[in-house]
Structure formats: structure tokens, C-alpha cells
Coordinates of C-alpha atoms (C1' of nucleotides) in Angstrom, one line a residue:
Chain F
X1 CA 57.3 39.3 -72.7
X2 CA 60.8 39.7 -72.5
X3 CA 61.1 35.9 -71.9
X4 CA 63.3 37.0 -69.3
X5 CA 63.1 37.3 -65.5
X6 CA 62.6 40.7 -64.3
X7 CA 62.1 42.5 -60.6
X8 CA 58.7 42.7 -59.4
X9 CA 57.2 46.1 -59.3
X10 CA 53.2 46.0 -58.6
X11 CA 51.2 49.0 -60.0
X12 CA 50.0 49.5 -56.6
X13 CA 53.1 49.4 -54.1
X14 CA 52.3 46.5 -51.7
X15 CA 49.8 44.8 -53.6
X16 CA 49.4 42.1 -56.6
X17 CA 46.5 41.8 -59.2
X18 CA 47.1 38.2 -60.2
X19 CA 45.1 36.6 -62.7
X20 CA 45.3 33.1 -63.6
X21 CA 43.3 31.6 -66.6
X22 CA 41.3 28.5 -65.0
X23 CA 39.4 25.8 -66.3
X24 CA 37.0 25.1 -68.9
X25 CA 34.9 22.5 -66.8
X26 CA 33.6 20.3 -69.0
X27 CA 35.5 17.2 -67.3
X28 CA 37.9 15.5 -64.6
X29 CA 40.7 17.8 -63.8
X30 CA 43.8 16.2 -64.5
X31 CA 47.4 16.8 -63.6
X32 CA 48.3 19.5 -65.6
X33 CA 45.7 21.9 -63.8
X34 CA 46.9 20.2 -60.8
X35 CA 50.2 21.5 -61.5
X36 CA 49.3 25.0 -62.7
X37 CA 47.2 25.3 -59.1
X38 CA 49.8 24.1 -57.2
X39 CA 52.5 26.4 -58.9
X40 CA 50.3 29.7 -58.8
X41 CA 49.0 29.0 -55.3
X42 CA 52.8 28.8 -54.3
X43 CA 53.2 32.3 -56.3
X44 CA 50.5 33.7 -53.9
X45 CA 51.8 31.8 -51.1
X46 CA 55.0 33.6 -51.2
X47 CA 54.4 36.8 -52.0
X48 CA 51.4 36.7 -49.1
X49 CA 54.4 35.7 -47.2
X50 CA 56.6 38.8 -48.9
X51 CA 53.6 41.5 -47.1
X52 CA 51.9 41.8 -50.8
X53 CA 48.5 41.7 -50.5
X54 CA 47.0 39.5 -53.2
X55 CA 44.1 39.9 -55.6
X56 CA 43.9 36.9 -56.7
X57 CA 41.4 35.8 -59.6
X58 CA 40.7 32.7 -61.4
X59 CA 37.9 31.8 -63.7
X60 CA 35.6 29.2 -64.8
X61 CA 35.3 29.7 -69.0
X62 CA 31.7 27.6 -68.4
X63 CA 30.4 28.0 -72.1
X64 CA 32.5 26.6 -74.8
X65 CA 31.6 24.3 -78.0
X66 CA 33.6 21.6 -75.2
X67 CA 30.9 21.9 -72.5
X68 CA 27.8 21.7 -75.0
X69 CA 29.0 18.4 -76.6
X70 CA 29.6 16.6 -73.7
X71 CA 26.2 17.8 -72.3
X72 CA 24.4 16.8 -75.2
X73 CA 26.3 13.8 -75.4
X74 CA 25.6 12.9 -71.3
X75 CA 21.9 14.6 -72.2
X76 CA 22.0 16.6 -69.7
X77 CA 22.0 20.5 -69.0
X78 CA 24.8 22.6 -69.6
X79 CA 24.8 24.2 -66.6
X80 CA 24.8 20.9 -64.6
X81 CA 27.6 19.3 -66.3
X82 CA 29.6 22.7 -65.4
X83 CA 28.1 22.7 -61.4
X84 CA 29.4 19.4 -61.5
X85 CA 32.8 19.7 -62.0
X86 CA 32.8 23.1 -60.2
X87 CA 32.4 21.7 -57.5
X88 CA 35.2 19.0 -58.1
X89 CA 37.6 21.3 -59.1
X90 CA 36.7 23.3 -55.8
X91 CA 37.1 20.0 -53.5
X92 CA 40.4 19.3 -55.1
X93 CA 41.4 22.4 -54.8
X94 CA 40.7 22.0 -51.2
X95 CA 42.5 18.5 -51.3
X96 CA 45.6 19.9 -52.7
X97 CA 45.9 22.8 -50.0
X98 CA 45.8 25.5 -52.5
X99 CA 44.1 28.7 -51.2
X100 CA 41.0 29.6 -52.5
X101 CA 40.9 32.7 -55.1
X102 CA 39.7 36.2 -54.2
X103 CA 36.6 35.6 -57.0
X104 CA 35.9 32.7 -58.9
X105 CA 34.1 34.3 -61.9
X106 CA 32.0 32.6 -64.2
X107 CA 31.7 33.6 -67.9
X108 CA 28.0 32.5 -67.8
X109 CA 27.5 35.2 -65.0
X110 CA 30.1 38.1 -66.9
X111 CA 28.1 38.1 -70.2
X112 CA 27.0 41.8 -69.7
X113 CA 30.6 42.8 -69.6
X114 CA 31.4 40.7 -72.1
X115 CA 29.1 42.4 -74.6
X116 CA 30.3 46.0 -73.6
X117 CA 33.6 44.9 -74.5
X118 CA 32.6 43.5 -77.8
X119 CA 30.7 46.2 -78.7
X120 CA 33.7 48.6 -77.5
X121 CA 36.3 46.6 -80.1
X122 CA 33.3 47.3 -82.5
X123 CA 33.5 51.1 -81.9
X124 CA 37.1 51.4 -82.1
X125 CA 37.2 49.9 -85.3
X126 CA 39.4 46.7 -83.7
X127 CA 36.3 44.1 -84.4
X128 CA 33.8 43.5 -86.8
X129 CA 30.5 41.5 -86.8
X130 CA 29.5 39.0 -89.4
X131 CA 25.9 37.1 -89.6
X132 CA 25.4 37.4 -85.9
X133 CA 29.5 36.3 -85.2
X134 CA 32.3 39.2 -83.9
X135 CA 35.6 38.7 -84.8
X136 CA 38.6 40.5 -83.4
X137 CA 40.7 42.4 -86.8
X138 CA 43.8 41.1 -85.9
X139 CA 46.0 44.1 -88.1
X140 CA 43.9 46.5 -86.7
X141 CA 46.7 45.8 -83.4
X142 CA 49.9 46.2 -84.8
X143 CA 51.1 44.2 -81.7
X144 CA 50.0 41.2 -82.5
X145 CA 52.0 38.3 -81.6
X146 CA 54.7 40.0 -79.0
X147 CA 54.1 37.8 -76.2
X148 CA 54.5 34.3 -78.3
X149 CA 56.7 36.0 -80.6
X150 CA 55.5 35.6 -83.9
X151 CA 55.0 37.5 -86.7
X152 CA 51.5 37.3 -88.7
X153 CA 53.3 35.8 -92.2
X154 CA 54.2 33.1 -90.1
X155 CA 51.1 32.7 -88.4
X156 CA 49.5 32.3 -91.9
X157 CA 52.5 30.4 -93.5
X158 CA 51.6 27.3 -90.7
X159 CA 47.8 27.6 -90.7
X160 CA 46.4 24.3 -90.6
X161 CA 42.9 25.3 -90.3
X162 CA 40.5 25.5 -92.9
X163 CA 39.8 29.5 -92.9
X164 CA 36.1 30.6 -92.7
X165 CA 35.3 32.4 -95.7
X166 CA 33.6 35.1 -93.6
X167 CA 36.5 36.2 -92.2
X168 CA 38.1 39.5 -93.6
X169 CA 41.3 38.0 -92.6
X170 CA 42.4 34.2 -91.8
X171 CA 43.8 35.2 -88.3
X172 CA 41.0 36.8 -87.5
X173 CA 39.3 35.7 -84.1
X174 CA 35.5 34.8 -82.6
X175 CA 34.8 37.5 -80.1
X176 CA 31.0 35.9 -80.5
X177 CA 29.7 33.3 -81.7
X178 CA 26.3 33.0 -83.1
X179 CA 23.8 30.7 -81.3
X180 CA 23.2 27.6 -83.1
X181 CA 19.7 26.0 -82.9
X182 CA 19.6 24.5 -79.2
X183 CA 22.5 26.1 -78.3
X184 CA 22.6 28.0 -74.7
X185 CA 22.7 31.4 -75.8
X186 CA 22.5 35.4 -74.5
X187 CA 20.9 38.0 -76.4
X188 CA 23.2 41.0 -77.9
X189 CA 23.4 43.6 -80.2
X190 CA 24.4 40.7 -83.1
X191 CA 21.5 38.5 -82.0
X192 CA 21.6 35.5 -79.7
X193 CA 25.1 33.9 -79.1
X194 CA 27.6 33.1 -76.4
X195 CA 31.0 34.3 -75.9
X196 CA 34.3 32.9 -77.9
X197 CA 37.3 31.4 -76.1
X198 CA 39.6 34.5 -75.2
X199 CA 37.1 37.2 -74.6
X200 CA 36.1 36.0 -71.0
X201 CA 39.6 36.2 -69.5
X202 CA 39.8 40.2 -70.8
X203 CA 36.4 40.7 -69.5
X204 CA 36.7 39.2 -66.8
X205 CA 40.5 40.7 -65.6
X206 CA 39.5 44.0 -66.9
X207 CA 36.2 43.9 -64.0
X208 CA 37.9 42.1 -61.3
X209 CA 41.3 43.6 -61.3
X210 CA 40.9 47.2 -62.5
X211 CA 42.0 46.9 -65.9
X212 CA 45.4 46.2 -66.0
X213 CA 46.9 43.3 -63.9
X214 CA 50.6 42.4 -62.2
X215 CA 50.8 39.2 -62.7
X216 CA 49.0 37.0 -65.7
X217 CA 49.4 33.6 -65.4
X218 CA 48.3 30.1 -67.0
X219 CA 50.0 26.9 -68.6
X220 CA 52.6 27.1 -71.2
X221 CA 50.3 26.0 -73.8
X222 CA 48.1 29.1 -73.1
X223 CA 50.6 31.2 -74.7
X224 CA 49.1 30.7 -78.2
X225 CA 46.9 31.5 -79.1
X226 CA 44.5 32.6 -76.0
X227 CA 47.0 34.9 -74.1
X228 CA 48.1 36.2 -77.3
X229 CA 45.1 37.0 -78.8
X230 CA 43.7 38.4 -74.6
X231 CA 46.4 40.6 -75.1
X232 CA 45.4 41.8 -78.3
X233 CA 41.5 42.2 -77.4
X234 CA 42.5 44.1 -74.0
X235 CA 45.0 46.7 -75.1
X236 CA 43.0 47.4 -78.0
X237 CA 39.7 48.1 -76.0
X238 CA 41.7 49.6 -72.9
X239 CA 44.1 51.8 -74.6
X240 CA 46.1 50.4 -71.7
X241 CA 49.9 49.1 -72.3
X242 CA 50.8 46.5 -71.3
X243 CA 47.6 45.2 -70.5
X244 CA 49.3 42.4 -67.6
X245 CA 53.0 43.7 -66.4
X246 CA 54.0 39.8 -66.0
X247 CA 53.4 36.8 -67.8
X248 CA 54.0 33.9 -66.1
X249 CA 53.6 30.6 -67.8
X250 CA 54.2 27.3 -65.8
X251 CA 56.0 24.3 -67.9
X252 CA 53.6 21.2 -68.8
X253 CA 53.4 17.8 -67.2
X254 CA 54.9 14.6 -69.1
X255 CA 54.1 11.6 -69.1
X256 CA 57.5 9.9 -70.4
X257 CA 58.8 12.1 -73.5
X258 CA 55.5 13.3 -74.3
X259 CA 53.4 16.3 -73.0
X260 CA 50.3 14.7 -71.3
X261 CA 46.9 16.3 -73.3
X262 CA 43.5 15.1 -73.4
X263 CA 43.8 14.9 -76.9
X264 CA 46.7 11.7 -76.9
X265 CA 44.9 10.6 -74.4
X266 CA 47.9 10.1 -71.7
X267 CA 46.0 11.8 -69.0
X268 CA 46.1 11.3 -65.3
X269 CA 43.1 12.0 -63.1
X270 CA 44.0 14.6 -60.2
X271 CA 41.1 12.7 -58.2
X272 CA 43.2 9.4 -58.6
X273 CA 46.4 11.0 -56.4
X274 CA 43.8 13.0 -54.3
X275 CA 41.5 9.6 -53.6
X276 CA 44.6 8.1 -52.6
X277 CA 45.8 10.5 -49.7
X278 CA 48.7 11.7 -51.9
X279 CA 47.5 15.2 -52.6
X280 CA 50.4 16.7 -50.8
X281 CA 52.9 14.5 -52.3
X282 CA 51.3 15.5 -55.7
X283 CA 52.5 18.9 -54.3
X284 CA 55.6 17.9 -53.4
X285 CA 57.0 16.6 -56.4
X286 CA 55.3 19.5 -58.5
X287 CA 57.7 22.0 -56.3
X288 CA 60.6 19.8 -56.7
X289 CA 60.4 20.5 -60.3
X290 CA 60.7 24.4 -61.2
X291 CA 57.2 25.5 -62.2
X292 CA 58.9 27.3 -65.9
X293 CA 60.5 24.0 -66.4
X294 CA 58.0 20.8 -67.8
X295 CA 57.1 18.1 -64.7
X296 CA 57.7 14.4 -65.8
X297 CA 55.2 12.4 -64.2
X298 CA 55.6 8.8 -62.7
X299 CA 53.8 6.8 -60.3
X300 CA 57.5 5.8 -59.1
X301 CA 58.1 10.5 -58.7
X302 CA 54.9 10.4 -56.6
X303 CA 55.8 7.8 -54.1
X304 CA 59.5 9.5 -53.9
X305 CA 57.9 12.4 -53.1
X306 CA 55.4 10.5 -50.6
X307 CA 58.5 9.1 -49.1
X308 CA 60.8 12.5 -49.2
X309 CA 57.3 14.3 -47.2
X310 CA 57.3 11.9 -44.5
X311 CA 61.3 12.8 -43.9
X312 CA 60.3 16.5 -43.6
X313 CA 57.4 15.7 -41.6
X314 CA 59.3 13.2 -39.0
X315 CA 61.7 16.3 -38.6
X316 CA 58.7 18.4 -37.8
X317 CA 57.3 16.4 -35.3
X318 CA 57.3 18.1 -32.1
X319 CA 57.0 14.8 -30.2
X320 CA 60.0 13.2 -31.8
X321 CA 62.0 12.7 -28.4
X322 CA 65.8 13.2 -28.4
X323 CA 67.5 10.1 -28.2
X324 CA 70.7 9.9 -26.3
X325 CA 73.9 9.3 -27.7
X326 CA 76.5 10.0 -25.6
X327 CA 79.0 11.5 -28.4
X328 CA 81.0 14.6 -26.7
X329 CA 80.9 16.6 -29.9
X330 CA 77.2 17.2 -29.4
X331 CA 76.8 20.6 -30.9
X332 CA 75.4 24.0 -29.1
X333 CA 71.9 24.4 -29.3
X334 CA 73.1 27.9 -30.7
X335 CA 74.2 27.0 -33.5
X336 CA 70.8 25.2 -34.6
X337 CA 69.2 28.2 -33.9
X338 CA 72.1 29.7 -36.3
X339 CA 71.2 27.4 -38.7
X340 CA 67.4 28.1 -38.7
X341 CA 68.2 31.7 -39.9
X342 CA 70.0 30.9 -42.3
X343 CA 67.9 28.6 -43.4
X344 CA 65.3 31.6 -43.3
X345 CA 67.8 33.7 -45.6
X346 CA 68.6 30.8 -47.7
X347 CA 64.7 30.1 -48.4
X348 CA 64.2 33.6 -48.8
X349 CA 66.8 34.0 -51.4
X350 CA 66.0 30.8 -53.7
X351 CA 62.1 32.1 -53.4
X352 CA 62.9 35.6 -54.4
X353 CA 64.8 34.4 -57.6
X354 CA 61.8 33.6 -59.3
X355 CA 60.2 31.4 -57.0
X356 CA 62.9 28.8 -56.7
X357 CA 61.3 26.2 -55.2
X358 CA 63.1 23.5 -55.8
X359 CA 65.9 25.1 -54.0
X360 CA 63.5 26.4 -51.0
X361 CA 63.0 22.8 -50.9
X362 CA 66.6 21.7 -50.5
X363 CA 67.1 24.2 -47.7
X364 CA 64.2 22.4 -45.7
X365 CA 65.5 19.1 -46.4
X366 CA 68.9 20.4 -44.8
X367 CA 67.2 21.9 -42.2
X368 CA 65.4 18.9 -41.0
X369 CA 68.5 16.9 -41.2
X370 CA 70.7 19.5 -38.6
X371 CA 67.0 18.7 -36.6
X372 CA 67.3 14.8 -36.8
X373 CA 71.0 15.0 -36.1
X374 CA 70.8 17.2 -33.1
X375 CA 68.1 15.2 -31.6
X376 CA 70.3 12.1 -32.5
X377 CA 73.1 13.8 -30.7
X378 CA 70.6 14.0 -27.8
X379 CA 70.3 17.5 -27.7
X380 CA 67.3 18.8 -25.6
X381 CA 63.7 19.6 -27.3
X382 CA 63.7 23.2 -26.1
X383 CA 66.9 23.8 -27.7
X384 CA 65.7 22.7 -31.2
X385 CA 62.2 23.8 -30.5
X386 CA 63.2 26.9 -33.0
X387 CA 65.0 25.3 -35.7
X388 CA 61.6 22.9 -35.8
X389 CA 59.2 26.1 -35.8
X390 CA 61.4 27.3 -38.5
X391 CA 61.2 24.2 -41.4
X392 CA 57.2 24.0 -40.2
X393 CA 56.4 27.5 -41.0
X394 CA 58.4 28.0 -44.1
X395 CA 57.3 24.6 -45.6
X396 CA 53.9 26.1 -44.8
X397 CA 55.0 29.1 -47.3
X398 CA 55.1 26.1 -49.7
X399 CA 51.7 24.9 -48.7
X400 CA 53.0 21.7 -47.2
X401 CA 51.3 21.1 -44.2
X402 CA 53.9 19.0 -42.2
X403 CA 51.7 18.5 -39.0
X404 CA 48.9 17.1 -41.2
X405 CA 47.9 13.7 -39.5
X406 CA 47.4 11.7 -42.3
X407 CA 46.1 8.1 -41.1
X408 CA 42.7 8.9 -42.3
X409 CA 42.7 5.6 -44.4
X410 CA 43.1 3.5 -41.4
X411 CA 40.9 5.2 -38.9
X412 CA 38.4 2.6 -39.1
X413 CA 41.1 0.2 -38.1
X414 CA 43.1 2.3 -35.5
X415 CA 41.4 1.1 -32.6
X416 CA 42.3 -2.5 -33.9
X417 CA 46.0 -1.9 -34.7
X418 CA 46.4 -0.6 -31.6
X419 CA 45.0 -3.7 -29.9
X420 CA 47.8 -5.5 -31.7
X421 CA 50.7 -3.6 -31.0
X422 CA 49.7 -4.1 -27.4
X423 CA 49.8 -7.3 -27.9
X424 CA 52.9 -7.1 -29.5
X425 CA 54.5 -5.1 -26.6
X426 CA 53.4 -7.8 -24.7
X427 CA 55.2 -10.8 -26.6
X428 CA 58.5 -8.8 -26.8
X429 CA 58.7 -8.3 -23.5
X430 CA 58.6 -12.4 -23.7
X431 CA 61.2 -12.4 -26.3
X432 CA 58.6 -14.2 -28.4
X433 CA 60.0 -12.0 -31.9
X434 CA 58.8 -14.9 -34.2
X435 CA 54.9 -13.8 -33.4
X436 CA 55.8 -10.4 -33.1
X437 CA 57.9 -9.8 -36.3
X438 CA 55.3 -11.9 -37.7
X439 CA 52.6 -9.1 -36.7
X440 CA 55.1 -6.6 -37.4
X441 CA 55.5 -7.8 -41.3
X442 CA 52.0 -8.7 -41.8
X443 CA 51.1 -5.2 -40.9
X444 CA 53.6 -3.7 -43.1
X445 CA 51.6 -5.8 -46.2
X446 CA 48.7 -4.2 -45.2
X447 CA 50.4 -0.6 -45.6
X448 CA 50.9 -0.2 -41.9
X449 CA 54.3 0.8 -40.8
X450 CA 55.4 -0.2 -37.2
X451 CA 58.4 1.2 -35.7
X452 CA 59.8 0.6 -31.7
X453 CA 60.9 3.7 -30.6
X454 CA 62.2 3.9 -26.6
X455 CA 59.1 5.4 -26.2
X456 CA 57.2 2.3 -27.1
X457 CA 55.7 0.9 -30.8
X458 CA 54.1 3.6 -33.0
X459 CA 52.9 3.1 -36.8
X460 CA 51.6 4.8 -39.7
X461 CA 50.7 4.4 -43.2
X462 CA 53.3 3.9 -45.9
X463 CA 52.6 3.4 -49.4
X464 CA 54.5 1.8 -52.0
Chain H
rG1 C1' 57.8 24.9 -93.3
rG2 C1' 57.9 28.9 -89.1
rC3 C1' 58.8 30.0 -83.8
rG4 C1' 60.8 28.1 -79.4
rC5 C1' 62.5 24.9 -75.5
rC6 C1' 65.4 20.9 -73.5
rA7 C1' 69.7 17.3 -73.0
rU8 C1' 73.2 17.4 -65.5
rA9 C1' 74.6 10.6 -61.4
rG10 C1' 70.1 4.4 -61.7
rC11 C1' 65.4 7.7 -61.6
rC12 C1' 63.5 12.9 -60.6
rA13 C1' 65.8 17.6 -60.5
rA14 C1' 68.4 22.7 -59.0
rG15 C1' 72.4 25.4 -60.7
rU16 C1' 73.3 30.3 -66.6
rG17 C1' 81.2 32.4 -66.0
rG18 C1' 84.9 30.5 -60.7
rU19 C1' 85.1 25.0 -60.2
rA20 C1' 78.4 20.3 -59.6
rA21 C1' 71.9 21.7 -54.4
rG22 C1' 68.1 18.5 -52.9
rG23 C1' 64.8 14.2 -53.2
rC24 C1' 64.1 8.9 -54.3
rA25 C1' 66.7 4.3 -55.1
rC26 C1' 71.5 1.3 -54.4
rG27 C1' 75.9 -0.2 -51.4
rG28 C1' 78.8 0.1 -46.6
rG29 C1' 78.5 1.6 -41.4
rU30 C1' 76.2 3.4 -36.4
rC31 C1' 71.8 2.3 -33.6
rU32 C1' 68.2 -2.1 -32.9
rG33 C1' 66.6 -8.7 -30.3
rC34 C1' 65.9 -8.3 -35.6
rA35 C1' 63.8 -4.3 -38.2
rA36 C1' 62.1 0.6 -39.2
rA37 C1' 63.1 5.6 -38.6
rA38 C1' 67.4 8.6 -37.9
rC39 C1' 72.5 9.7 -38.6
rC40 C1' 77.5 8.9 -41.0
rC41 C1' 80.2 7.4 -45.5
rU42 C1' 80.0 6.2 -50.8
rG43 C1' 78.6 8.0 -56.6
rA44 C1' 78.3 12.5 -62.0
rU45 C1' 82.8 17.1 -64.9
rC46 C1' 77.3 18.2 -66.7
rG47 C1' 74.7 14.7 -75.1
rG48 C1' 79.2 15.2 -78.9
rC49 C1' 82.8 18.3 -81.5
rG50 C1' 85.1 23.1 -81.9
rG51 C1' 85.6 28.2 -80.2
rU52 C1' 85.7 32.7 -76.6
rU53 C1' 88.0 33.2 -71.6
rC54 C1' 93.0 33.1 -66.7
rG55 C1' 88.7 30.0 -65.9
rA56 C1' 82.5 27.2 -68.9
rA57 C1' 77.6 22.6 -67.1
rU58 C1' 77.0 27.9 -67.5
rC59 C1' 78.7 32.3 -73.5
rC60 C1' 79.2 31.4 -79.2
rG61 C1' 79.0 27.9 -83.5
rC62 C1' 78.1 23.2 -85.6
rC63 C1' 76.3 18.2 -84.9
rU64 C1' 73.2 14.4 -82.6
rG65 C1' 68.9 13.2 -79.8
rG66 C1' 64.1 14.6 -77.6
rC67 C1' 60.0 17.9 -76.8
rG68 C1' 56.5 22.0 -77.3
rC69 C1' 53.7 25.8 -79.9
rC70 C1' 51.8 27.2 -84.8
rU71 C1' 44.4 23.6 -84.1
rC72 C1' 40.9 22.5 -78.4
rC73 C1' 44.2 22.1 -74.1
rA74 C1' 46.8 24.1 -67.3

RNA sequence: GGCGCCAUAGCCAAGUGGUAAGGCACGGGUCUGCAAAACCCUGAUCGGCGGUUCGAAUCCGCCUGGCGCCUCCA
């Protein structure tokens, strides 16, 4: 509101109502939700971490004009096209190793509450019903436009709508919508119709979180209208000021200079990164980016960040055996276990200015290098045993998972790969490197990495 | 037209008054049968101009370029 950062102070000491708008699931998640889940799960992540105890709520706005086209147009049910991609934005949820919300709420299933609401605004003079349709009086809330920061001239100056007639006044808002013939529809005080856009999320925050919430999130381009006018709707029916303490907005994805949208079209499929395996590098490169600021996306960004998670995760790997250089300026296991807290402190202080987690970041990427470079210095397992413990727990505060095997691609083949390293062993130890080069490279075309380590050949997938 | 944001090395990207994090890529080196991985070394004065200040990428003004919102959108 202030468009500037401000300290955290819950309305309940110790705990967070967080409300973050979801998805109207009429299609494919792309990578903009991709990126608002992965920057609000991070949120939650952190302040979990913190002690806070999180309510955390996101919704399903399963009834829009959106959702009945593209049923009619697939000619099927409304209610299955939305179970369809419920359920897919539930599995790539999963995929993307963002917690679960406390409630999932549906709009579908929140219509009673919905209509209480509407009929409150009614009461209090704030809305008004026309030919079976409510719309929200916009002057009736003399706060109108505080969080986007506009001022109502303006907002009529730049209309490029036509205005319905109907309307008492041109920014006026649907609270309900008439039914149309065929249209899925709920029966209420105006006759049959279904919700409009912006009512849901102030239903469905007011139920869930007790009225007023902490934290208010959604993407950048929810600011206008749909938090603006949420705003609007739920301090005038609550009486309650300010109706969420914090807005947080999370910066858009690009794809080269231009924001990615379904409407131009430029759209990337999350289930094309998560088919792939690269739903944690997806992660990865969204926290290298601040969530405030916009994400450009590449194919070339998501490999970097494949690439940059298999450094943190070979610094993780408790298996990784020391390997002995003798170099007398070997440093004390002491001061690893130095570093490791103030690593902690370091993470701690990028996270708690305003979840900084690009910085976070950099501290585990120096963090796993002191790791790497004391077990290059040969410095016993034991001894760096905390430092390790140390970047795996606190890139789990990120939700990177750095223990995750990931060769389930090749597990089909594993049993065969490992047949040819053996092999392979075998001709090195008869200096035959032509043949065994030639299975080392012709592995590596098929995305299989081998490396000889003392400890014998290992591999592993690598892309790009 | 209104409101607002951004411009940092080849690419991505932190840093909002005290002298430029991190990742990827490139080059050199150590290690290796050769590689890979890992480690070491190497690179920017922060779009331009002017101002404020002992001191600015960081504050102010102007300019240039790009983007977003004002209409469905995470």
C-alpha cells in the first residue's frame, strides 16, 4: 500500500493469515503461476522456518465467462473442464515442491457466502442490483483506488471499455452476474446467476482467514483491477481497515522484452519444464531472480539453473569422499563449522529483508564452495559433516531439495549403463581408452554423464 | 492520454549514500591416461548529461531506450 517495505507485524503474534489469489482453471498452467507458486510457497517456507505458524489459503475462481467458453467450446461440462485442471495444477504443484495450502477453496462450493456478502454490500448501500446483475458503487468507498494508486478521473479518462448502460456509474463492478440461457448458475435473491470475478477472493478470505488477513498476495497484474476492487468490496462490507495488512505482488515472467500472457500468445507450459525433470531448476532460476522484480525467461536461464543445482547438490552429497591433496595450508575443520554459521546469519539476514532470495542463494553457493574446497584440501567427512547439514537444510528453507535423486528418466536403463561402465572399468584397467572414451562420449550424447572418481566411474543425467 | 516500473560484465541477476553478491558461459591453471567434477586465477564503475554530497550504481533533474497497468490474465 505504501509501495514500500515495512516490518512484519501479524495480527495474531506468531501466526500469518496468508492469502494468495490462485487460478482460474480453465487451462494449462503456465509459467507465470509457476512463478507466483514458487515465490509464495518460499514466503511460507521462510516464515514456517521464522516459528510463524501459517494459514495459508489459495483458491480455485472455478466459474468465470473463461471456464464456460472453453467448455462449450470442448462440449463438455463445466465442472469437468475445471476437475481437470485441478488436478493438474495440484500434480504440478506437487512437481514443483511447493507445499500444499491449508484450504483450497472453490468458488463453486463458497456461493452461500458469496450471496451473504452481496446482499450485505446491498444493505449498506455500497451495491446495487440491476435486472438480476449486482454491481459494487464504486463512490460509495471513498478509498477507491489506494492500493494501485489511482484516482477515479483517471480511471474514467483511460476507459477503453464500452460502458454498460445499466450501470449507475462506468466504474462500477459485477458482484453477480445474471445467468444466461445454459449458463451454470445458483439461485439468489436477484434470480439465478453465478458470481463476478473479485467477489470470491473477499468471500472466500473473509471465511477462511477471519476477516482480515496478514499477508495478501498474487501476480503483479492482479493489482488492477481485482485486488483493487477486493479491497473495495471487503472494507466496505467488513467495516474492517485495512482489509489485508500486506500486499505482496510478485513481478511477471518475460519472455524476451515482453511480459508473457495468454493473450500474445508467448506462453510456456509449466508441464513442459515439469515433464522434463526440471521442476526444481524451474525453481531455481525463479529464486535467483527477486520475486518483486519481473523473471526473464529462456530455455538457455533454465539449463543454467539446471547446471548451477547440480553444483549445490554435488556439495550436498554426503558420499562425496575427500580427496587428498597434500597442501599444508589445509584449513581447521573449525573454521568450516565457522563458516556454516555465518552462513546461517548471512541467509537469515538476506531472507528477513524481504525475502531476499537471490542473496540467500549466493550465501549457499559460497557455502558449498568452502565444502568442495575443504574436501579438496582433504579434510575429513566428519569435520565438514556440519557445514554440509547446514547448506542442505537451509536450501530446504528455499524448497530445493538437494538430496533429490533425480535419474528417474534413465531408470529403465540403469541396470544397462551400469553393465557398461563395468565394462568400461574393465578396458581401462587394459589401457584400452579408445573403446572406453568411445563409451564414455557416446553416453554423454545420450544425456548420460560419466565421471572416474578414485572411488570408481559414477554417472548421471545432464541436460543441455 | 493517465498511473507506474526498469536500464548493473557475453547472458541471467543481487546491491538503494561509503566505494560493485551469486549463477551460467568464456579464457588460463591445478587435478586426470584423456576427460568430467572440484578448486585457483582472470572480466563491469553500474544507459547518457547535469546537480546534491567529503563521498552516488545508490538521492534530485533532464534526456535516451525498454516494459507494465488503465480490458481477461499469476
Amino acid at each position: 500500500m505504501t509501495r514500500r517495505k515495512e516490518p512484519l507485524r501479524t495480527i495474531e503474534p506468531g501466526k500469518v493469515r496468508m492469502y494468495v489469489c490462485g487460478v482460474t482453471p480453465y487451462d494449462s498452467a503456465h509459467i507465470g503461476h509457476g512463478m507466483s507458486l514458487t515465490s509464495f510457497d518460499v514466503i511460507r517456507r521462510y516464515l514456517e522456518h521464522r516459528g510463524y505458524e501459517v494459514r495459508h489459503i489459495q483458491n480455485f475462481t472455478d466459474i468465470d465467462d473463461k471456464i464456460i467458453n472453453r467448455a462449450n467450446a470442448e462440449n463438455i461440462d463445466p465442472d469437468a473442464l475445471t476437475e481437470k485442471f485441478i488436478a493438474e495444477w495440484l500434480e504440478q504443484t506437487r512437481a514443483l515442491n511447493a507445499l500444499p495450502a491449508s484450504h483450497y477453496p472453490r468458488a463453486t462450493e463458497e456461493v452461500g457466502p458469496i450471496i451473504e456478502m452481496v446482499q450485505g454490500l446491498v444493505d449498506r448501500g455500497h451495491a446495487y442490483a440491476v435486472d438480476g446483475d449486482v454491481y459494487f458503487r464504486v463512490r460509495s468507498f471513498p478509498g477507491y483506488g489506494k492500493l494501485s494508486h489511482r484516482d477515479l478521473e483517471d480511471l474514467l479518462a483511460g476507459a477503453r471499455i464500452e460502458v454498460d448502460e445499466r450501470k449507475e456509474d462506468p466504474l462500477d463492478f459485477a458482484l453477480w452476474k445474471a445467468a444466461k440461457p445454459g449458463e451454470p448458475s445458483w439461485e439468489s435473491p436477484w434470480g439465478p446467476g453465478r458470481p463476478g470475478w473479485h467477489i470470491e477472493c473477499s468471500a472466500m478470505s473473509s471465511s477462511y482467514l477471519d476477516g482480515q488477513v496478514d499477508i495478501h498476495g498474487g501476480g503483479a497484474d492482479l493489482i488492477f483491477p481485482h485486488h483493487e476492487n477486493e479491497i473495495a468490496q471487503s472494507e466496505a462490507y467488513l467495516g474492517v481497515e485495512p482489509f489485508a495488512r500486506y500486499w505482496v505482488h510478485n513481478g511477471l515472467v518475460r519472455v524476451g522484452a515482453d511480459k508473457m500472457s495468454k493473450s500474445l500468445g508467448n506462453f510456456v507450459r509449466l508441464k513442459e519444464i515439469v515433464d522434463r525433470g526440471l521442476g526444481p531448476a524451474f525453481r531455481l532460476m525463479v529464486l535467483q531472480s527477486h520475486y518483486r522484480a519481473p523473471l526473464t525467461y529462456t530455455e538457455e536461464g533454465l539449463l543454467a539453473a539446471e547446471r548451477g543445482l547440480s553444483r549445490l547438490r554435488a556439495a550436498a552429497d554426503p558420499s562425496a569422499a575427500a580427496i587428498a591433496i597434500e597442501d599444508g595450508e589445509s584449513s581447521p575443520a573449525s573454521d568450516l563449522a565457522a563458516l556454516a554459521d555465518e552462513s546461517q546469519r548471512r541467509f537469515h539476514e538476506a531472507m528477513d529483508d524481504d525475502f531476499n532470495a537471490p542473496e540467500a542463494l549466493a550465501v549457499l553457493f559460497d557455502l558449498g564452495r568452502a565444502i568442495n574446497r575443504a574436501r579438496g584440501a582433504g579434510q575429513a567427512p566428519e569435520s565438514i559433516e556440519a557445514a554440509r547439514v547446514t547448506l542442505v537444510d537451509l536450501a530446504g528453507v528455499l524448497g530445493l531439495d538437494l538430496q533429490e535423486v533425480s535419474d528417474a528418466p534413465f531408470a529403465d536403463a540403469a541396470p544397462f549403463i551400469d553393465l557398461l561402465l563395468r565394462v568400461r572399468e574393465e578396458l581401462r584397467e587394459r589401457r584400452e581408452w579408445a573403446l572406453s572414451d568411445l563409451i564414455r562420449d557416446e553416453l554423454g550424447k545420450l544425456e548420460v554423464a560419466v565421471e572416474d572418481t578414485p572411488a570408481g566411474a559414477t554417472w548421471s543425467q545432464r541436460r543441455g
